[in-house]
Short mmCIF file of C-alpha atoms in Angstrom, two decimals:
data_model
loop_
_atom_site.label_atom_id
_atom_site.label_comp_id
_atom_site.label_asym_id
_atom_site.label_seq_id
_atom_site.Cartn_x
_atom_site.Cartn_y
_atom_site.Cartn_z
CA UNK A 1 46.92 -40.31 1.52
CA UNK A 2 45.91 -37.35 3.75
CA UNK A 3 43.64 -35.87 1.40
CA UNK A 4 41.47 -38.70 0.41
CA UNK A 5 41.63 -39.42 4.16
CA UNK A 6 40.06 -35.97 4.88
CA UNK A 7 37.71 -36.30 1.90
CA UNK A 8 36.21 -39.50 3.12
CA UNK A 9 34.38 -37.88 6.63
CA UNK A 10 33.19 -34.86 4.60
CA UNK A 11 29.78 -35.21 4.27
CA UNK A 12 27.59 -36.14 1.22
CA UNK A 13 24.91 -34.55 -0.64
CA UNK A 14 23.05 -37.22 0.11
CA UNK A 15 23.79 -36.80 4.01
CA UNK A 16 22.90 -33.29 4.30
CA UNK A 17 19.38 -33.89 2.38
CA UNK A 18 18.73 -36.67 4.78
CA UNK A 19 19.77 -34.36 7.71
CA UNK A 20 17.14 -31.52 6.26
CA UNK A 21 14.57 -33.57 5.67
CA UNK A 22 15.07 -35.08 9.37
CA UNK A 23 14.82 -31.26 10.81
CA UNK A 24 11.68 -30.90 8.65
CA UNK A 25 9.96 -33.48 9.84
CA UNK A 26 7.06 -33.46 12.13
CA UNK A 27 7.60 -37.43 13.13
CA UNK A 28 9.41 -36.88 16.16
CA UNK A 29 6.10 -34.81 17.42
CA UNK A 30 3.94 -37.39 15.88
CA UNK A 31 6.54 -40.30 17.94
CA UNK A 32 7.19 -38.21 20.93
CA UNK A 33 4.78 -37.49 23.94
CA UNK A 34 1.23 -36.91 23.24
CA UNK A 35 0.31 -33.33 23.29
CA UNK A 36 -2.06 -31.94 25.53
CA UNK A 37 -5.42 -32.34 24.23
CA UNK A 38 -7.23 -29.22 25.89
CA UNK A 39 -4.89 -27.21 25.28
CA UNK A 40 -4.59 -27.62 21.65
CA UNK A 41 -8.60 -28.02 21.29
CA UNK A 42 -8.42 -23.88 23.50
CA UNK A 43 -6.24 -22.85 20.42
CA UNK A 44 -7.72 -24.67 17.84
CA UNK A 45 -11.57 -22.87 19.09
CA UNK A 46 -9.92 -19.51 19.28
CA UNK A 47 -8.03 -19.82 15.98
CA UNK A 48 -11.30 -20.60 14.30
CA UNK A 49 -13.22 -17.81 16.18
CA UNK A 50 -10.80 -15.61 14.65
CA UNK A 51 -10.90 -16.39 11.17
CA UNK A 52 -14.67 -16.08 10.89
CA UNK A 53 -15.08 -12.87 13.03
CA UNK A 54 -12.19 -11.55 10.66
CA UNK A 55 -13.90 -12.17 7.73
CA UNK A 56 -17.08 -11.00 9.17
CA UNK A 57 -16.07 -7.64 10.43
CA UNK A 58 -13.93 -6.63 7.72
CA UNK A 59 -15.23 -8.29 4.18
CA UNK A 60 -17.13 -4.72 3.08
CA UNK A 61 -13.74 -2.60 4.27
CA UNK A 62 -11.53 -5.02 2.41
CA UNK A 63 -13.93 -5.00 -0.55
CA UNK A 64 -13.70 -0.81 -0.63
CA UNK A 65 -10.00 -0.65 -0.53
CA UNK A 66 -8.73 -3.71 -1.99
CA UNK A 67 -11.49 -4.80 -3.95
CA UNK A 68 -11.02 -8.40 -2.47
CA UNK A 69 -13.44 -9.29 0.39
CA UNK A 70 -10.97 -11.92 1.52
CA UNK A 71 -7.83 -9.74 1.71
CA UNK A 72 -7.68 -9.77 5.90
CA UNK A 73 -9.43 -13.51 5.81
CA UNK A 74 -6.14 -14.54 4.01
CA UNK A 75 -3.14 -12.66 5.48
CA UNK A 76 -4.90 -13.90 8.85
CA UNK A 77 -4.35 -17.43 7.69
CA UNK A 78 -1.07 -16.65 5.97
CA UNK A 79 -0.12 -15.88 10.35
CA UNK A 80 -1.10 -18.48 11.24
CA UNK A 81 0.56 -20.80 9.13
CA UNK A 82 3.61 -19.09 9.55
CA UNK A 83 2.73 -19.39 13.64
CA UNK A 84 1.98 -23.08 13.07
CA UNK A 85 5.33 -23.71 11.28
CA UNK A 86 7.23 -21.73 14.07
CA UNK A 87 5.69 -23.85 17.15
CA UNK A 88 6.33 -27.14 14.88
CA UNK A 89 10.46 -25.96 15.06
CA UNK A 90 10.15 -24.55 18.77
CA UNK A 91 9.10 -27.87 19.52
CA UNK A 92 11.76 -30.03 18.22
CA UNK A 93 14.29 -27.48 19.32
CA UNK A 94 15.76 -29.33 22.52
CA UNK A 95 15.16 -27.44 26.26
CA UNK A 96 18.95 -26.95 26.23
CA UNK A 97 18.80 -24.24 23.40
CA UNK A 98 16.59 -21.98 24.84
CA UNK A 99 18.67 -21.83 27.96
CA UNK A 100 21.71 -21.30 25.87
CA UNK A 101 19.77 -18.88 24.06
CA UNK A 102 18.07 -17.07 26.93
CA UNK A 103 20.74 -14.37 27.75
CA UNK A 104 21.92 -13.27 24.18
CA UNK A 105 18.40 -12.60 22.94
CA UNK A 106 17.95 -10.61 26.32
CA UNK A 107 20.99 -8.58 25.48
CA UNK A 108 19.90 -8.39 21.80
CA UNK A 109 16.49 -6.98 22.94
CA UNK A 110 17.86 -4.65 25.51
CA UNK A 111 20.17 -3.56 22.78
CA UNK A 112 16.99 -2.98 19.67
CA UNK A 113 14.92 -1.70 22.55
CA UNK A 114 17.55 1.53 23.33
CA UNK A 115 17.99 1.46 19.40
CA UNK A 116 14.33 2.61 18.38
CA UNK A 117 14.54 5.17 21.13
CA UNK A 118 17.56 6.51 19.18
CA UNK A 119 16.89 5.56 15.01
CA UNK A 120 12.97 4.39 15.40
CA UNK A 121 10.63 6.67 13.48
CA UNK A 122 8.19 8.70 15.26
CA UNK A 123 4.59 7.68 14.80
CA UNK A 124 1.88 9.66 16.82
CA UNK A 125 4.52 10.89 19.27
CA UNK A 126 5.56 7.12 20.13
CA UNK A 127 9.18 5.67 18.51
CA UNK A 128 7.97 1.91 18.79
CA UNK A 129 9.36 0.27 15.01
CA UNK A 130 13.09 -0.01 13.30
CA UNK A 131 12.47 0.21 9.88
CA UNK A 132 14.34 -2.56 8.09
CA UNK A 133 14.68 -2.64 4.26
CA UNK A 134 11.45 -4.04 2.80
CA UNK A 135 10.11 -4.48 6.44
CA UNK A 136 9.97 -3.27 9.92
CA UNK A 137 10.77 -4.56 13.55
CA UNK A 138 8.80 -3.92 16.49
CA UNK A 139 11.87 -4.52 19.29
CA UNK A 140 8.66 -5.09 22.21
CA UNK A 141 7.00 -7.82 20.66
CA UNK A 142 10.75 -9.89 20.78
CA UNK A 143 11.01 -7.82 24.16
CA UNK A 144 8.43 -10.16 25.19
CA UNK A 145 9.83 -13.87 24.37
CA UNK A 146 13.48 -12.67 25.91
CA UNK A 147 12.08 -11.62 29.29
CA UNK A 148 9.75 -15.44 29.55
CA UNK A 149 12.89 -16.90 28.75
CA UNK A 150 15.51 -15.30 30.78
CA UNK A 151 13.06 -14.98 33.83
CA UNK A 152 12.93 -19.06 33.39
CA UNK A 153 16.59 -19.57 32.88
CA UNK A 154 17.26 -17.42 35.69
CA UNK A 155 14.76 -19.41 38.31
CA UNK A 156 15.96 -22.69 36.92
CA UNK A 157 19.35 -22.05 38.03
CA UNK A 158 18.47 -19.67 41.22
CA UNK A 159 15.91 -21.68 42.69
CA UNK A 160 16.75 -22.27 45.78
CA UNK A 161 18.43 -18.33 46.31
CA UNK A 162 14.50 -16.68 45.16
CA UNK A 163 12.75 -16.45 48.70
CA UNK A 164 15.99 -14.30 49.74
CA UNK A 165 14.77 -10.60 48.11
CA UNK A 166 18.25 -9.39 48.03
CA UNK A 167 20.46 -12.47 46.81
CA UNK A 168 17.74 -14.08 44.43
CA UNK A 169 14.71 -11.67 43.52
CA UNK A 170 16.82 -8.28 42.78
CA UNK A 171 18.63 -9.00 40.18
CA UNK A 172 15.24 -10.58 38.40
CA UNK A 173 13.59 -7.54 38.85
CA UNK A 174 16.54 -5.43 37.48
CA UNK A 175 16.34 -7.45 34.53
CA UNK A 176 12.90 -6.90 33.64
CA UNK A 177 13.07 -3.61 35.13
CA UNK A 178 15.44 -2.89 32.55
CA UNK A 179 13.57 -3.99 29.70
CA UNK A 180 9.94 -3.10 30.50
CA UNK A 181 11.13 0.63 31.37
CA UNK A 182 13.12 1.17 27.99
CA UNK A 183 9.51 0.20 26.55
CA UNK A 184 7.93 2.52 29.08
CA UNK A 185 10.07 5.09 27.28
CA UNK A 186 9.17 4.58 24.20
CA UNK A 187 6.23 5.76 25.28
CA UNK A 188 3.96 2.66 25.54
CA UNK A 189 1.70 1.45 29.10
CA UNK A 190 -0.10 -1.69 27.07
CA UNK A 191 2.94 -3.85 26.44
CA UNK A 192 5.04 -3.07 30.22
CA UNK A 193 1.65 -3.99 31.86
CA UNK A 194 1.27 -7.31 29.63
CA UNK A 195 4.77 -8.43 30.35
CA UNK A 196 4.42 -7.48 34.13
CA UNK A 197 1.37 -9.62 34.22
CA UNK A 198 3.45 -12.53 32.65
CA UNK A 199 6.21 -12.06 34.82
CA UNK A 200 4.36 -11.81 37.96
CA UNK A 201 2.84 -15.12 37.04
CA UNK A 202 6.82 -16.48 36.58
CA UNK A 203 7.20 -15.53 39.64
CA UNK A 204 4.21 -17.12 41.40
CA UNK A 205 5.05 -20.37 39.69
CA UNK A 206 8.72 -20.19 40.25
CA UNK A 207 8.50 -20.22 44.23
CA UNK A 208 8.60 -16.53 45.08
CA UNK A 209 7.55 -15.36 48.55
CA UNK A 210 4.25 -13.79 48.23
CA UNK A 211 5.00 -11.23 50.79
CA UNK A 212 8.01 -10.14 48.19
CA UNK A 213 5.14 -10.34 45.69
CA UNK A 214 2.37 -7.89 47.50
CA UNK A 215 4.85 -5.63 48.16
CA UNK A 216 6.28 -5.50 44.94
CA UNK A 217 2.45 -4.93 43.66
CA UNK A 218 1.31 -2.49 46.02
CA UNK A 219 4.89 -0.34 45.37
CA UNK A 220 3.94 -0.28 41.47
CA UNK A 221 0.50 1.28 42.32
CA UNK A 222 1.70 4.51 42.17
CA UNK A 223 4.17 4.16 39.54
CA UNK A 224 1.31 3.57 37.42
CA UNK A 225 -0.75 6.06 38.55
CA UNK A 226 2.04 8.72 37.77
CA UNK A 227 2.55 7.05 33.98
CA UNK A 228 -1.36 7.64 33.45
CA UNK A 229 -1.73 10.93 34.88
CA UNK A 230 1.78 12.37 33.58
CA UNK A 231 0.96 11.73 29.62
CA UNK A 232 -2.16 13.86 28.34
CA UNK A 233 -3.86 11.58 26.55
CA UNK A 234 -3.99 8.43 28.70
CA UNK A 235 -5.64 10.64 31.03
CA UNK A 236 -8.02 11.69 28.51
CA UNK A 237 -8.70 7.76 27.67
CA UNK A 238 -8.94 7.00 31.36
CA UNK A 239 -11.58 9.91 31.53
CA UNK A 240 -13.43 9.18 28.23
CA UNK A 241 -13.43 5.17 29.59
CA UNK A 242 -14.96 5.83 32.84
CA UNK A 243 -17.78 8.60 31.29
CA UNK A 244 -17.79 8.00 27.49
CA UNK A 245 -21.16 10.25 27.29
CA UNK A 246 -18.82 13.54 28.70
CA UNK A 247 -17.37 13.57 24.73
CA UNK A 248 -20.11 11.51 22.73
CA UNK A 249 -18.66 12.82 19.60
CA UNK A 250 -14.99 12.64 20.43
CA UNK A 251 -13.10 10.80 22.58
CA UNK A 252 -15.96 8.52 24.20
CA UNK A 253 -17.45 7.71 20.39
CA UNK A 254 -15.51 4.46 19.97
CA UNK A 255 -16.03 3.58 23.17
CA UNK A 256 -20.09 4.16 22.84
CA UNK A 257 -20.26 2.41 19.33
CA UNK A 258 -18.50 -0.91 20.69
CA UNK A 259 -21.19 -1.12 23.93
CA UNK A 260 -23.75 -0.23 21.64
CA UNK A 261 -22.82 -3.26 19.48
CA UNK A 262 -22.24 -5.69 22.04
CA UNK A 263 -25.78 -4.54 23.54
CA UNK A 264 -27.64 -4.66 20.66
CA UNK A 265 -26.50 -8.35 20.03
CA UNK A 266 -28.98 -9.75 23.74
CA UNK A 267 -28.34 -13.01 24.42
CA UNK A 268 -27.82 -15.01 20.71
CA UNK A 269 -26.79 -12.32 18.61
CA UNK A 270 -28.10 -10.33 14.77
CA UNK A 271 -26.68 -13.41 13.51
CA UNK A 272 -22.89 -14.04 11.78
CA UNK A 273 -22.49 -11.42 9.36
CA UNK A 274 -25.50 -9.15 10.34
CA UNK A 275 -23.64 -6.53 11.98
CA UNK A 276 -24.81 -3.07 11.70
CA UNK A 277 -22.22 -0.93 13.72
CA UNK A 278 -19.83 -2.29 11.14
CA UNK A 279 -20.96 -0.30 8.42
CA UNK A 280 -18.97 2.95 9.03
CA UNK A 281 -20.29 3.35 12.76
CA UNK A 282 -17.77 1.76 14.47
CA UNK A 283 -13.86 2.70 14.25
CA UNK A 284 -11.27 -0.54 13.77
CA UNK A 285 -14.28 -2.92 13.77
CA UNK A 286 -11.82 -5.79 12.38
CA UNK A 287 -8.62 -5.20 14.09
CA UNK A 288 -9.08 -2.95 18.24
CA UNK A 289 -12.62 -3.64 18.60
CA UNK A 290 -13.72 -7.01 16.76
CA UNK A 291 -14.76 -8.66 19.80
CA UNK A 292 -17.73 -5.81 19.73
CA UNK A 293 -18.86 -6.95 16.61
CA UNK A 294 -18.29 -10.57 17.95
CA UNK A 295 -21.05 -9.57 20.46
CA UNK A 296 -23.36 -8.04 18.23
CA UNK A 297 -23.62 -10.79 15.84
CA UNK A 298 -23.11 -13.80 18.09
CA UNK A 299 -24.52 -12.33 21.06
CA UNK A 300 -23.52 -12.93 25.09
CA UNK A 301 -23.62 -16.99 23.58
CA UNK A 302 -20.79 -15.80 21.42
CA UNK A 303 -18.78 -13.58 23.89
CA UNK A 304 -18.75 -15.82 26.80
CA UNK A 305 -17.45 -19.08 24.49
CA UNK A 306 -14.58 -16.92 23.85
CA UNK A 307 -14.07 -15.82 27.43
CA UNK A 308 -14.15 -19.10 28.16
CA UNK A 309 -11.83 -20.50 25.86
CA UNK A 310 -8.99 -17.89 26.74
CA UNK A 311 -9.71 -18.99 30.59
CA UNK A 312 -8.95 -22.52 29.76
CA UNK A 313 -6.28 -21.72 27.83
CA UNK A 314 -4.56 -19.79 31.19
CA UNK A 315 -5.69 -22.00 33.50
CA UNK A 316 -4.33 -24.69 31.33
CA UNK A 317 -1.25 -23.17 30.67
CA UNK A 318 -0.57 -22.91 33.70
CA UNK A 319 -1.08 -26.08 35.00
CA UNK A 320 1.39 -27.62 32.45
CA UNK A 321 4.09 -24.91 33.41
CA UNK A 322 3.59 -25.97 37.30
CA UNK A 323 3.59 -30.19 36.30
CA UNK A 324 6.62 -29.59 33.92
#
């Protein structure tokens, strides 16, 4: 009688479809809270400005070397249907998993970030990927989910403890001094000034004193300073930013093609699809430095709806992480 006993709770075919067709489902977003309008409409404007100044900027580069003018049009929707489908299961995953999650993808990320230092392939003089069979991993990018997530989990449960520097704010800084230097290291300045950015913000929103927080800014001054002027060639893109005209044909070209784009597009723009600086003149014209072809085609109209959009979206952002 034990057997059939046991057999009877295992659960059905039937059971486990419903169950996976339950976790599929977007009705508990549709039946749960509303979402927040601006927000969404901020993502939905950018999403849109993307696809079209992708197609624009890159149809006649596609066409060359794929001989399909739609070849970046489509693997930039393929993202973001694959983005869409991940924020439909971040949502229905409950607050609870993230903070069980929080501290084993830290030490995951911690773990992949020493890793590429070690096995990642060198590229330009920068170890930055894993290669994985049939694909590769770029250990930063997760490097920074793991550091929102543990920074929150962390001031969640330390809130009260985060004005006191030395019992609440050190150890948060160890941890995403630990992670942003191994990134330092790898070598890249881009992504450890992004994440800092983020985290200071974490920090202004989770309660910090903001005499901890000028400090803290004013002491990374010359940190940065020293990770410019140490490496060769940030200091040559420091120099060719600040006088492109010094190297007109070499370092400061890019940098002279996208503001001669963006001023040749005056206040409404050539028109969508009329650039000319895309045609050969202007390096990365559909990935680095779309947002100069953006301006020459759609003009300071164009440039400033964009600007705009991305300001809502922070300000926005921020208002639901300070209500929530």
């Amino acid at each position: 009688m034990a057997e059939p006993a046991r057999l009877a709770f295992r659960p059905s075919r039937k059971a486990k479809k419903g169950k996976l067709r339950r976790l599929l489902s977007i009705d508990p977003l549709l039946r749960g809270p509303l979402p927040d309008v601006p927000l969404l409409a901020c993502v939905f404007g950018l999403l849109v400005f993307g696809w079209i100044m992708v197609y624009s900027s890159s149809a006649l580069v596609a066409e060359l070397k794929y001989k399909d003018q739609f070849f970046f049009l489509k693997r930039q929707i393929l993202w973001s249907i694959i983005g869409l489908g991940g924020f439909i299961v971040a949502a229905k995953l409950p607050l609870d998993f993230w903070r069980k999650a929080a501290r084993p993808l830290y030490a995951f990320t911690l773990v992949a970030l020493a890793a590429v230092l070690v096995i990642g392939p060198s590229i330009s003089g920068a170890r930055r990927w894993i290669r994985l069979p049939g694909a590769s991993f770029q250990p930063s990018e997760l490097a920074k989910l793991s550091l929102v997530l543990v920074a929150a989990d962390y001031m969640d449960r330390r809130q009260s403890r985060l004005k006191n520097f030395k019992k609440g704010l050190l150890p948060l800084l160890v941890l995403a001094g630990m992670m942003i230097g191994l990134i330092v290291m790898e070598p890249d300045l881009g992504t450890p000034m992004l994440m800092s950015s983020v985290f200071a913000a974490l920090l202004i929103l989770g309660g910090a004193s903001w005499l901890h927080f000028i400090t803290l800014g004013l002491s990374a001054l010359p940190l940065i300073a020293v990770a410019v002027f140490k490496v060769r060639y940030r200091l040559q893109r420091l120099f060719a930013y600040l006088n492109p005209w010094a190297d007109a044909q070499g370092k400061g070209y890019q940098l002279i093609s996208s503001l001669l784009a963006m001023g040749s597009g005056g206040f409404f723009g050539r028109g969508l699809g009329e650039s000319r600086l895309k045609v050969g003149n202007l390096p990365d014209c559909h990935t680095d430095f779309v947002f100069s072809i953006l301006g020459e085609e759609l003009g300071l109209v164009g440039t400033l709806t964009v600007a705009f959009l991305f300001l809502a979206l922070c300000l926005r952002g921020l208002r639901i992480s300070k209500n929530s």
